[in-house]
Coordinates of C-alpha atoms and ligand atoms in Angstrom, one line a residue:
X1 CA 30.9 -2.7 42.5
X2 CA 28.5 -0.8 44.4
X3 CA 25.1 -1.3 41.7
X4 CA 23.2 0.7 44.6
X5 CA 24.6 4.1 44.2
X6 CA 24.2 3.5 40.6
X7 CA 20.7 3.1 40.9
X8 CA 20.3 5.7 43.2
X9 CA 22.0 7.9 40.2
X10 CA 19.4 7.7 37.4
X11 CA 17.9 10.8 37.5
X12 CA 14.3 10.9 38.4
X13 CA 11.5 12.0 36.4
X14 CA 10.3 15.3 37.6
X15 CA 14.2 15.7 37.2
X16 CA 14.3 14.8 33.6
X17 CA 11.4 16.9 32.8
X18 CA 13.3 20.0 34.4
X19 CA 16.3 19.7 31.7
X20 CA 16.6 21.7 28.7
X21 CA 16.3 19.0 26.1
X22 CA 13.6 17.2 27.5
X23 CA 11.4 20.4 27.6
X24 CA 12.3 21.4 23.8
X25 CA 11.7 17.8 23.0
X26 CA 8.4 18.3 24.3
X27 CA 7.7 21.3 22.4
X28 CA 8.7 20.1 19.2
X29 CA 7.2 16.7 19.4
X30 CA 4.9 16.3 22.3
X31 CA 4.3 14.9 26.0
X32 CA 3.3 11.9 25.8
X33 CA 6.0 10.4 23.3
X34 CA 8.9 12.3 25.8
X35 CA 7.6 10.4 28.3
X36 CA 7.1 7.0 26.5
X37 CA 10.6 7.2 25.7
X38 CA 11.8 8.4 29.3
X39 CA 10.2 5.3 30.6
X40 CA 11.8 3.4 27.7
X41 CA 15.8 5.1 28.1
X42 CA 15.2 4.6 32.1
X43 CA 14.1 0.9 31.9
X44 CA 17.2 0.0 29.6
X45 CA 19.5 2.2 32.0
X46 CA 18.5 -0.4 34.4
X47 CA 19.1 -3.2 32.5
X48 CA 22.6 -2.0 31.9
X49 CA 23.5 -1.1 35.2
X50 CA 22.1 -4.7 36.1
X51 CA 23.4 -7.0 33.4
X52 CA 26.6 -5.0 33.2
X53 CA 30.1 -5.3 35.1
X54 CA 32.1 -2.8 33.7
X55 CA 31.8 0.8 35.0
X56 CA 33.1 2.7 32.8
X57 CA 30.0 1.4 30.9
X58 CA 27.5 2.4 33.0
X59 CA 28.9 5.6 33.9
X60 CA 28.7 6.8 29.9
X61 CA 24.7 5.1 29.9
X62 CA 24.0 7.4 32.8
X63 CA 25.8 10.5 31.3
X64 CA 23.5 9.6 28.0
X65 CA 20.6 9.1 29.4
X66 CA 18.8 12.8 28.3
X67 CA 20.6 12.5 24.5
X68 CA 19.4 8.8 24.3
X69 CA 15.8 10.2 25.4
X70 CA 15.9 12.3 22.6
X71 CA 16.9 10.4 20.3
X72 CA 14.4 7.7 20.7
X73 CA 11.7 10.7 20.7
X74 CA 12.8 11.4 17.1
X75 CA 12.9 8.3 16.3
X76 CA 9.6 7.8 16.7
X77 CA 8.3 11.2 14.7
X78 CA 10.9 10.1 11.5
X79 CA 9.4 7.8 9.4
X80 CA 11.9 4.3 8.2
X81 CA 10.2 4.3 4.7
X82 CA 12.9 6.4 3.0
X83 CA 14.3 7.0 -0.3
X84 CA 17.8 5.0 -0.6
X85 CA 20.1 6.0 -3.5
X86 CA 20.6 2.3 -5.4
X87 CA 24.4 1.9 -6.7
X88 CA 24.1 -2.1 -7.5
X89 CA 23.6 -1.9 -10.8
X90 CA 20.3 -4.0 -10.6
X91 CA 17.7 -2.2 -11.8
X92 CA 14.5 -4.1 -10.7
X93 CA 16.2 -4.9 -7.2
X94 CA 13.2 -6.3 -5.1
X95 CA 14.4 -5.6 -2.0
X96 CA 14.9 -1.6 -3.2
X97 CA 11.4 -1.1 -4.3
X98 CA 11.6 -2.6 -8.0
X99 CA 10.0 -0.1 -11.0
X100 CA 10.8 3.6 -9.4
X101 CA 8.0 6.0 -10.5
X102 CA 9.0 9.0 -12.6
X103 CA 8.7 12.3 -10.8
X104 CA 6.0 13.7 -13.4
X105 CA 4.0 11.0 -13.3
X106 CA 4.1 10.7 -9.3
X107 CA 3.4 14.5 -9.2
X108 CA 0.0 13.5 -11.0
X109 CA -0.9 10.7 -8.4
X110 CA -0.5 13.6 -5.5
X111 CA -2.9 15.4 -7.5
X112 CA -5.4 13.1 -7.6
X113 CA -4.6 11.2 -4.5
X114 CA -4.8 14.3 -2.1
X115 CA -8.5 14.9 -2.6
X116 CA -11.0 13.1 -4.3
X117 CA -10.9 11.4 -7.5
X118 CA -13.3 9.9 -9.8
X119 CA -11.7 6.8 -9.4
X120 CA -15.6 4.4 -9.3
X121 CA -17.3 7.6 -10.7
X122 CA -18.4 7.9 -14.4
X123 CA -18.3 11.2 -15.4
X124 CA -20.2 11.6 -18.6
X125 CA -23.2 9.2 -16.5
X126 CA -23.0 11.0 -13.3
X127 CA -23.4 7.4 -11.4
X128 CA -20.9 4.5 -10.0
X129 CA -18.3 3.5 -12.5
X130 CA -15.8 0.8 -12.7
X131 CA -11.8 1.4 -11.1
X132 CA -10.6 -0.5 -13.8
X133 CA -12.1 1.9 -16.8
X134 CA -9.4 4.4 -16.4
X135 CA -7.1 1.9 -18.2
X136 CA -8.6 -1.0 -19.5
X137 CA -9.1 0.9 -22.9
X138 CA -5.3 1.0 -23.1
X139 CA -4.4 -2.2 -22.1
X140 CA -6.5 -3.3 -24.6
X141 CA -5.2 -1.0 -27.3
X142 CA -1.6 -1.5 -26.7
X143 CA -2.2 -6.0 -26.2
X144 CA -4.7 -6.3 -28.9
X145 CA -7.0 -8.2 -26.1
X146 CA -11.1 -8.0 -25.8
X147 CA -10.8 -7.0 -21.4
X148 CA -8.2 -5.9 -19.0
X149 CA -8.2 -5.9 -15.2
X150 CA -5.8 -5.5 -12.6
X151 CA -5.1 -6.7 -8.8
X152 CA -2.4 -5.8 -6.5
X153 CA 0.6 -8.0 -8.0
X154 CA 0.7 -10.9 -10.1
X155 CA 0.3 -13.9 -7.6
X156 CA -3.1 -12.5 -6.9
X157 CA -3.8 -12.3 -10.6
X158 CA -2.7 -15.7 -11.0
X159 CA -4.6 -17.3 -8.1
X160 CA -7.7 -14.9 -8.9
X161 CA -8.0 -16.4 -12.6
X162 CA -7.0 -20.0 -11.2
X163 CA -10.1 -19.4 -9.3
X164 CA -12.2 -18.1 -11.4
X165 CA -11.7 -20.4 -14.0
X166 CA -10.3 -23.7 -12.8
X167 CA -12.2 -23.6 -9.1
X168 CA -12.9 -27.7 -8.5
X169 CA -11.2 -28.8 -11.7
X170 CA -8.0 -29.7 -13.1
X171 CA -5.2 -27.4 -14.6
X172 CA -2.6 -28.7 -16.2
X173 CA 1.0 -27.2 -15.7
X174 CA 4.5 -28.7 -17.3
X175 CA 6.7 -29.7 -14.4
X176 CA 9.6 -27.5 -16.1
X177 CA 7.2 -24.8 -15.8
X178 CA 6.6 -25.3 -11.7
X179 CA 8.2 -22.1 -10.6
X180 CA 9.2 -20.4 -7.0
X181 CA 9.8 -16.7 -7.5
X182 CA 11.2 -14.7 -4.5
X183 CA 8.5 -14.0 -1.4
X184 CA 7.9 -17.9 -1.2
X185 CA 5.2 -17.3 -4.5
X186 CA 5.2 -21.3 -5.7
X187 CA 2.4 -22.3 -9.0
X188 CA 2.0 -25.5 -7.2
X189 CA 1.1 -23.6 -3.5
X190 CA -0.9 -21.1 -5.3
X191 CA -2.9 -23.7 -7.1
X192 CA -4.0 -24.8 -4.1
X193 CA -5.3 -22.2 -2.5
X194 CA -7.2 -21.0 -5.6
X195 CA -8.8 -24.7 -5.3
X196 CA -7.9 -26.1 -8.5
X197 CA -5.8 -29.2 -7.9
X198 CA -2.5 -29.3 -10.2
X199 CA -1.9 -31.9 -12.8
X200 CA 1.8 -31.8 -13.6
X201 CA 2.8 -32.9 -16.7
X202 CA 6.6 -34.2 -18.8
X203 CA 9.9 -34.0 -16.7
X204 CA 12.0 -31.2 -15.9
X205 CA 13.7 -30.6 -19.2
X206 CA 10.6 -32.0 -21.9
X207 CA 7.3 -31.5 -22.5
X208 CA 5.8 -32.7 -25.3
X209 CA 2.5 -31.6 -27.0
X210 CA 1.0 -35.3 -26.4
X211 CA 1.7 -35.2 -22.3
X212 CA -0.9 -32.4 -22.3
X213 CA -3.0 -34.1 -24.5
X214 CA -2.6 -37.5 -22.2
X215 CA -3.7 -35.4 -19.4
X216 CA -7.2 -33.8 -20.1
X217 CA -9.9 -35.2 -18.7
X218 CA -13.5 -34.6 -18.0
X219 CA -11.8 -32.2 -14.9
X220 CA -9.7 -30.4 -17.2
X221 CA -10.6 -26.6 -16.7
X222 CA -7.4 -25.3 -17.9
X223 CA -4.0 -25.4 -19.3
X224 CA -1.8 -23.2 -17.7
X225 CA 2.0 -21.8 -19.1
X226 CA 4.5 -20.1 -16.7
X227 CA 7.3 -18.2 -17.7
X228 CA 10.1 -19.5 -16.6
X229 CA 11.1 -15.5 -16.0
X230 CA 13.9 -16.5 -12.9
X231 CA 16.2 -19.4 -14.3
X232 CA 16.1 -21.2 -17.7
X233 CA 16.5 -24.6 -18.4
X234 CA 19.1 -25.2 -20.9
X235 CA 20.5 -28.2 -23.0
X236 CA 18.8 -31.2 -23.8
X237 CA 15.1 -29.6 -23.6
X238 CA 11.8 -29.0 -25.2
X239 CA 8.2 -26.9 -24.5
X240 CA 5.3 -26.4 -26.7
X241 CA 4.9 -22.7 -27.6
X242 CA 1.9 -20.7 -26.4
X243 CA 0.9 -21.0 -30.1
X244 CA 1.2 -25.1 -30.3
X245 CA -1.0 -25.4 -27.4
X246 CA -3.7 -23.2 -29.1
X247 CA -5.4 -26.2 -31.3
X248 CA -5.2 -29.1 -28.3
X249 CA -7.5 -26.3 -26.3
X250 CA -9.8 -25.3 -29.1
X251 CA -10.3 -28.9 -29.6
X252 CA -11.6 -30.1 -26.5
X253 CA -12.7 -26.7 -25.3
X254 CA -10.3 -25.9 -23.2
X255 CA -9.0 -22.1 -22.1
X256 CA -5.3 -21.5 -22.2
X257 CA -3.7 -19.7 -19.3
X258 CA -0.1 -17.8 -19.6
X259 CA 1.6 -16.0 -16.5
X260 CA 4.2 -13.9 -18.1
X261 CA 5.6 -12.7 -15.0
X262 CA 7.5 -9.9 -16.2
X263 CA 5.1 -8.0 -18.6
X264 CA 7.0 -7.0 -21.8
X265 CA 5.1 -4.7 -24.2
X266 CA 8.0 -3.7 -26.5
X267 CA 10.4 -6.1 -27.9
X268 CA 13.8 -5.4 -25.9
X269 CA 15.8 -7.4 -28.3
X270 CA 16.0 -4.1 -30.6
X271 CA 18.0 -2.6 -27.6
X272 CA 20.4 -5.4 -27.5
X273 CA 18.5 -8.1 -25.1
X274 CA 17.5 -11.2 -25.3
X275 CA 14.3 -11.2 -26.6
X276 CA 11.4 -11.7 -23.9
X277 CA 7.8 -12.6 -25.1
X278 CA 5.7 -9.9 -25.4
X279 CA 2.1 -9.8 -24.1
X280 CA 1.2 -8.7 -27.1
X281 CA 3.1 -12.2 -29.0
X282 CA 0.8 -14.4 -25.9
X283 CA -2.7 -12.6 -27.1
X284 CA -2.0 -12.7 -30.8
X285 CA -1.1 -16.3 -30.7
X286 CA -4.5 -17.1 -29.3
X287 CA -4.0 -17.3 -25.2
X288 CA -7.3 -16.8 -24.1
X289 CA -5.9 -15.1 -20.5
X290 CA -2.7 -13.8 -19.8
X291 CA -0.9 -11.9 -16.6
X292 CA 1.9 -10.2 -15.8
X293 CA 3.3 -7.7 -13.4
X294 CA 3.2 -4.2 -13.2
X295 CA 6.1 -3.3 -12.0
X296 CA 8.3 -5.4 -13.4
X297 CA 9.8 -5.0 -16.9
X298 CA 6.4 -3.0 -17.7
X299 CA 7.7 -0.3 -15.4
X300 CA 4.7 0.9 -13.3
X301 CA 3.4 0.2 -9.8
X302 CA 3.2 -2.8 -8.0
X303 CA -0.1 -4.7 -10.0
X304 CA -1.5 -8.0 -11.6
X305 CA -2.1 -7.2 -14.7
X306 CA -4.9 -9.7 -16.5
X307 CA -6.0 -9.2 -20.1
X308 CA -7.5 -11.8 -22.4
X309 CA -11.4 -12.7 -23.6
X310 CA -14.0 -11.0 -22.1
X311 CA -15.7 -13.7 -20.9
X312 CA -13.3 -14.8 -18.8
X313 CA -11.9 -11.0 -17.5
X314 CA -15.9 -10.6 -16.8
X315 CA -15.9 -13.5 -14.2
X316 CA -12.7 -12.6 -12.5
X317 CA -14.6 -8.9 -12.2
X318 CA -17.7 -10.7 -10.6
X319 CA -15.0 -13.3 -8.3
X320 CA -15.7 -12.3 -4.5
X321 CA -11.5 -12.6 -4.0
X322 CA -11.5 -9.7 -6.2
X323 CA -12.8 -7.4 -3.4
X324 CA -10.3 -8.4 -1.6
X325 CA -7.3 -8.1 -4.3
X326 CA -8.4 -4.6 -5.3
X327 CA -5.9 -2.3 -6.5
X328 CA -6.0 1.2 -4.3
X329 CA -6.0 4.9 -6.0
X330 CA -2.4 5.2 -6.1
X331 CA -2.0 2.0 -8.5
X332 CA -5.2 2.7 -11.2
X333 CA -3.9 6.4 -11.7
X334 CA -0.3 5.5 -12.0
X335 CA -1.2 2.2 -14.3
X336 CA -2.7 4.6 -16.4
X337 CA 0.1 6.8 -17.1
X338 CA 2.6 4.6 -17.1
X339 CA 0.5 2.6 -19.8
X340 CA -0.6 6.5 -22.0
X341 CA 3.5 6.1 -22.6
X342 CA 3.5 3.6 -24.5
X343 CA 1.5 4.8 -26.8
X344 CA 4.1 5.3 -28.4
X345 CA 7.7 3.2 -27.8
X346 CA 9.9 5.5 -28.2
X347 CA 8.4 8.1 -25.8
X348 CA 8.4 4.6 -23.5
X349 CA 12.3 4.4 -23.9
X350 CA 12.3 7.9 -22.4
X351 CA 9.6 8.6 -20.1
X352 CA 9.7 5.0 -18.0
X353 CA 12.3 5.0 -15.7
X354 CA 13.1 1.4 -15.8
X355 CA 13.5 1.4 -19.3
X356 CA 15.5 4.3 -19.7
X357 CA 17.9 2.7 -17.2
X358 CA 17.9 -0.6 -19.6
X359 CA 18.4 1.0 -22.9
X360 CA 21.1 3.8 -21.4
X361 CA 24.1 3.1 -23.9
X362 CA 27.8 2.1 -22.9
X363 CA 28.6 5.7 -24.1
X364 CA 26.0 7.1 -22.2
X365 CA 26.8 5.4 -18.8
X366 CA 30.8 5.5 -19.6
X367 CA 30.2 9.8 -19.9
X368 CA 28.5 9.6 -16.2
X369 CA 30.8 7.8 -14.8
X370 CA 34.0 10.1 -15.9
X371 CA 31.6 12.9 -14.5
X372 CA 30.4 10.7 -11.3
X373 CA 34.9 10.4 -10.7
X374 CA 35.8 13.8 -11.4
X375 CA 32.9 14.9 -9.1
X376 CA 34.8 12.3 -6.2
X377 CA 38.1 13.8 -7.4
X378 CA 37.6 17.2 -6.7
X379 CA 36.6 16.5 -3.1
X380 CA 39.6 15.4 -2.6
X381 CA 38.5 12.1 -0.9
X382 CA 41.2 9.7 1.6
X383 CA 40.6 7.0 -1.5
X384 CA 41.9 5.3 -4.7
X385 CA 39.3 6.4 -7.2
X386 CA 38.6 5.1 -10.3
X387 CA 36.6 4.0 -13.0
X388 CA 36.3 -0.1 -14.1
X389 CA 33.9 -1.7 -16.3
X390 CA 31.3 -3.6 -14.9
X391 CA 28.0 -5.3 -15.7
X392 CA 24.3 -4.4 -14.8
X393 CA 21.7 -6.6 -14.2
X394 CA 17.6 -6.9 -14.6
X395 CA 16.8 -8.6 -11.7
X396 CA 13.2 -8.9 -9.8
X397 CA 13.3 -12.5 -11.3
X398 CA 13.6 -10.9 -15.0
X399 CA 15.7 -12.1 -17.7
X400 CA 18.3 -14.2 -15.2
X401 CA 20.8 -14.4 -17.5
X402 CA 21.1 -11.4 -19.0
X403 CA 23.9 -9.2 -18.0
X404 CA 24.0 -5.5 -19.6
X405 CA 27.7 -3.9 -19.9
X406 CA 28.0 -0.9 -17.5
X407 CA 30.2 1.5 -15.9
X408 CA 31.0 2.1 -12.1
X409 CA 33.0 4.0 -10.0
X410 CA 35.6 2.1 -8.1
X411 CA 36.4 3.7 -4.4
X412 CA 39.1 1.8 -2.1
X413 CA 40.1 3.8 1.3
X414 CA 43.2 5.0 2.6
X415 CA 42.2 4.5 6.3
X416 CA 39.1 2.8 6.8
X417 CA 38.3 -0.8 5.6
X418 CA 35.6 -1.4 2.7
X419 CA 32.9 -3.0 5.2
X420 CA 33.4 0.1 7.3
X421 CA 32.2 2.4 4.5
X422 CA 29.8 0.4 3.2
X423 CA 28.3 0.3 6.8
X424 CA 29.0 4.3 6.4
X425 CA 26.7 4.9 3.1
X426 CA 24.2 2.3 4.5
X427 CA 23.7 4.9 7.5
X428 CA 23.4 7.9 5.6
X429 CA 20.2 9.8 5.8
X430 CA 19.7 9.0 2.5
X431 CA 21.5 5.7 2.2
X432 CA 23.4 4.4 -0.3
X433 CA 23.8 0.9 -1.6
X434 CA 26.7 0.1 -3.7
X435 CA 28.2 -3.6 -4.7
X436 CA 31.4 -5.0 -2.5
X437 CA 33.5 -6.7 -5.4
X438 CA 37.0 -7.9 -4.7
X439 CA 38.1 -6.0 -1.6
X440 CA 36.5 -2.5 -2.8
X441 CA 33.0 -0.1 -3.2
X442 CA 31.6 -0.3 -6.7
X443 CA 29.1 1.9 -7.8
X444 CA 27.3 1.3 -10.6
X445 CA 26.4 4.6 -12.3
X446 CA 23.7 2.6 -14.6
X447 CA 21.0 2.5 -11.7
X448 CA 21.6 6.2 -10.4
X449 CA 21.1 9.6 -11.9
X450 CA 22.6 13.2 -11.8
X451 CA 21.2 14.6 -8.8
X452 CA 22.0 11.2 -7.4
X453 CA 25.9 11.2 -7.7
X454 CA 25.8 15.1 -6.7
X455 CA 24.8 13.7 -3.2
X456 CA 26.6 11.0 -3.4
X457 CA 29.0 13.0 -3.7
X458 CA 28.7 15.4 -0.9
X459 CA 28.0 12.4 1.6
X460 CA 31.0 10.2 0.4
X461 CA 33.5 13.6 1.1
X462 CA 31.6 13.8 4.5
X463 CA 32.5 9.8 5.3
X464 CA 36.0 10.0 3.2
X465 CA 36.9 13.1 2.3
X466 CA 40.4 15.5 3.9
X467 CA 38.2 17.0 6.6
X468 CA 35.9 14.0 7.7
X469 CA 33.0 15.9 9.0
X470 CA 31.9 14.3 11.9
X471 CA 28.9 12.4 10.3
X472 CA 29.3 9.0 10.9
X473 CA 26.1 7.7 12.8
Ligands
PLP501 C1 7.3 -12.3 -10.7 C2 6.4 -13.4 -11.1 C3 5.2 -13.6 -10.4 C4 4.8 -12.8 -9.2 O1 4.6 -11.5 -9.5 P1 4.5 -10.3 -8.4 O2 4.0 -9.1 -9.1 O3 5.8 -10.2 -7.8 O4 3.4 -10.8 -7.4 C5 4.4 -14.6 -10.8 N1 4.7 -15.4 -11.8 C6 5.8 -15.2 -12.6 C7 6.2 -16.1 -13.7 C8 6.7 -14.2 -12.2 O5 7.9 -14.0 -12.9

């Protein structure tokens, strides 16, 4: 194969600049990027035409040189972040984002977000306030604690009150309570770094009120309780309640610590869950400081929420890691809404997104499904469609167990295999991420809403339907 005269075909780059394309590329976006990705496109040409033996495949790089040019150019101006269109059925999926904001309470944060804000101002002072005074009020209201904070998730809560409180001294934890939650966050681990050394107390399975007693010392500066929110132990077991723990610290002086994890404020098991302690349950049975995510079961941003004595919240404010676990604009206004709704509960069932998804009845999500098929059927797609039960899940390391009966829409293809259109609605513009069980696409309607299946929809007659518009990417 003669590589020369392929070489000696790349175009060169006064060339390039002459052609059509290039020069609207350069209009739209601007000079420099073009020719970033003109030195980019040529360099991998090279490569090709180099590493590669077949000549068919060279010829095609050469003929797509200018396309792949501009493509790479937009690229660069389209941002990844991007909304994706979540058909699992799990409706605090990590990976997707967890709590989705509702749009009128996002159309707030714009407002204050895309100007100034009195975010440290006091108003009725006229001097520096405090972020935190937009909603400590509520939290306080709606937990029944004395202080409230918050930091940007809940391992930073955790190792900013391990630090604050227990900084050179002992904490002791039950070894059934030593949990990993996803993103490698481990008590033991954070322990550490907050500089409070771990004393680990019972087995696995039991923990008995006297192992905590064994363990205080003169070192003691806490005792800490972990949700065990992502797996249960089951069987032959026993824990001491928040509540038995309560006297053991008031005797010897000693602050109890609870990380909730998931941040319930209304009891679920009304809506047919398994109940989940409530922060509210952890503050009236004396826990002197307890944290918990935002967005989580609570439903808001991504936060560490701490409330509990004053005292305590009131050292955690002064704590220097505080500065650097700060939550940003976005966060305090949209803790603060998020928390105005549940003022009331049932205006929380309806406004929060992640509990309206939770509490959506089997009639409610059966109804959308028949509507989600028919939609499918009259676009007349190259598929078996149908609709199956199926079961919705929490997720984000909440309630593990729990599985909440759902509908979904069943799609199997005439002439393409399942992992081909999966691959298909992963590519979309606005992507779409269903479940792969036995051999076909599920889509569980629990997780999406109206508009949703509307474009889901359109884009699955584009991949499937009689005249396959040519949008495959
Ligand atoms: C989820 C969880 C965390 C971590 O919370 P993030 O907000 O994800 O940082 C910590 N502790 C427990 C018990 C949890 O369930």
């Amino acid at each position: 194969m003669e590589k020369k005269l392929f070489y000696r075909s790349i175009p060169k780059v006064d060339i390039l600049l002459e052609e059509e394309q290039i020069k609207e590329a350069i209009e739209v976006y601007d000079r420099d990027t073009v020719m970033e990705a003109i030195r980019t496109e040529m360099e991998a040409l090279r490569g090709l035409i180099r590493e590669s033996d077949d000549e068919e495949e060279i010829r095609l790089g050469i003929d797509s040189l200018i396309s792949n040019i501009v493509n790479t150019v937009k690229k660069m101006h389209t941002p990844d972040m991007r909304p994706v269109i979540n058909a699992t059925g799990t409706i605090l999926h990590t990976n997707l984002g967890r709590a989705p904001i509702s749009r009128e309470h996002l159309n707030r944060i714009a407002d204050v977000a895309c100007g100034y804000s009195n975010l440290e101002y006091d108003l009725e002072a006229g001097k520096r306030g405090e972020r935190y005074s937009h909603f400590e009020k509520l939290l306080c209201r709606i937990t029944g604690a004395e202080a409230a904070m918050a930091v940007n998730n809940n391992a930073s809560a955790v190792m900013l009150i391990l630090s604050s409180m227990a900084k050179g001294g002992e904490v002791v934890v039950s070894r059934g309570e030593l949990v990993e939650i996803g993103g490698k966050f481990r008590i033991p681990d954070v322990m550490e770094q907050s500089g409070a050394s771990l004393v680990e107390v019972g087995t696995t399975n039991k923990t008995h009120y006297s192992d905590y007693e064994n363990a205080i010392t003169e070192e003691t500066k806490a005792l800490l309780k972990v949700h065990t929110s992502n797996y249960r132990i089951v069987g032959f077991t026993e824990s001491v309640p928040i509540d038995g723990l309560i006297p053991l610290g008031e005797a010897h002086d000693i602050p109890i610590i609870e990380d909730l994890g998931s941040g319930v404020l209304i009891d679920l098991s009304k809506y047919g869950l398994t109940y989940e302690p409530t922060v509210q349950d952890s503050i009236r049975k004396g826990a002197d400081v307890v944290c918990f995510s935002g967005d989580k079961l609570l439903g808001g941003p991504q936060a560490g929420i701490i409330v509990g004595k004053k005292k305590y919240i009131d050292q955690m404010k002064k704590n220097q890691l505080t500065r650097a676990l700060r939550i940003d604009k976005f966060t305090a206004t949209a803790l603060e809404l998020v928390l105005q709704e549940y003022l009331s509960e049932e205006n929380a069932i309806k406004k929060i997104p992640v509990l309206r998804m939770i509490t959506k009845t089997k009639e409610e999500v059966e109804k959308d499904a028949k509507r989600f098929v028919r939609l499918l059927k009259s676009r007349k797609l190259q598929a078996a469609v149908c609709v199956e039960e199926c079961e919705s899940q929490i997720g984000g390391g909440s309630l593990p167990l729990e599985r909440i009966s759902s509908m979904g829409v069943v799609i199997k293809p005439y002439d393409m295999t399942v992992p081909e259109l999966e691959t298909a609605m992963r590519k979309l513009d606005i992507p779409i991420i269903p479940r792969v069980v036995n051999d076909t696409v599920l889509m569980d309607v629990r997780t999406m809403d109206k508009e949703q299946m509307s474009l889901a929809a359109d884009e699955l007659a584009g991949i499937l339907g009689e005249e396959k518009k040519v949008k495959r990417k």
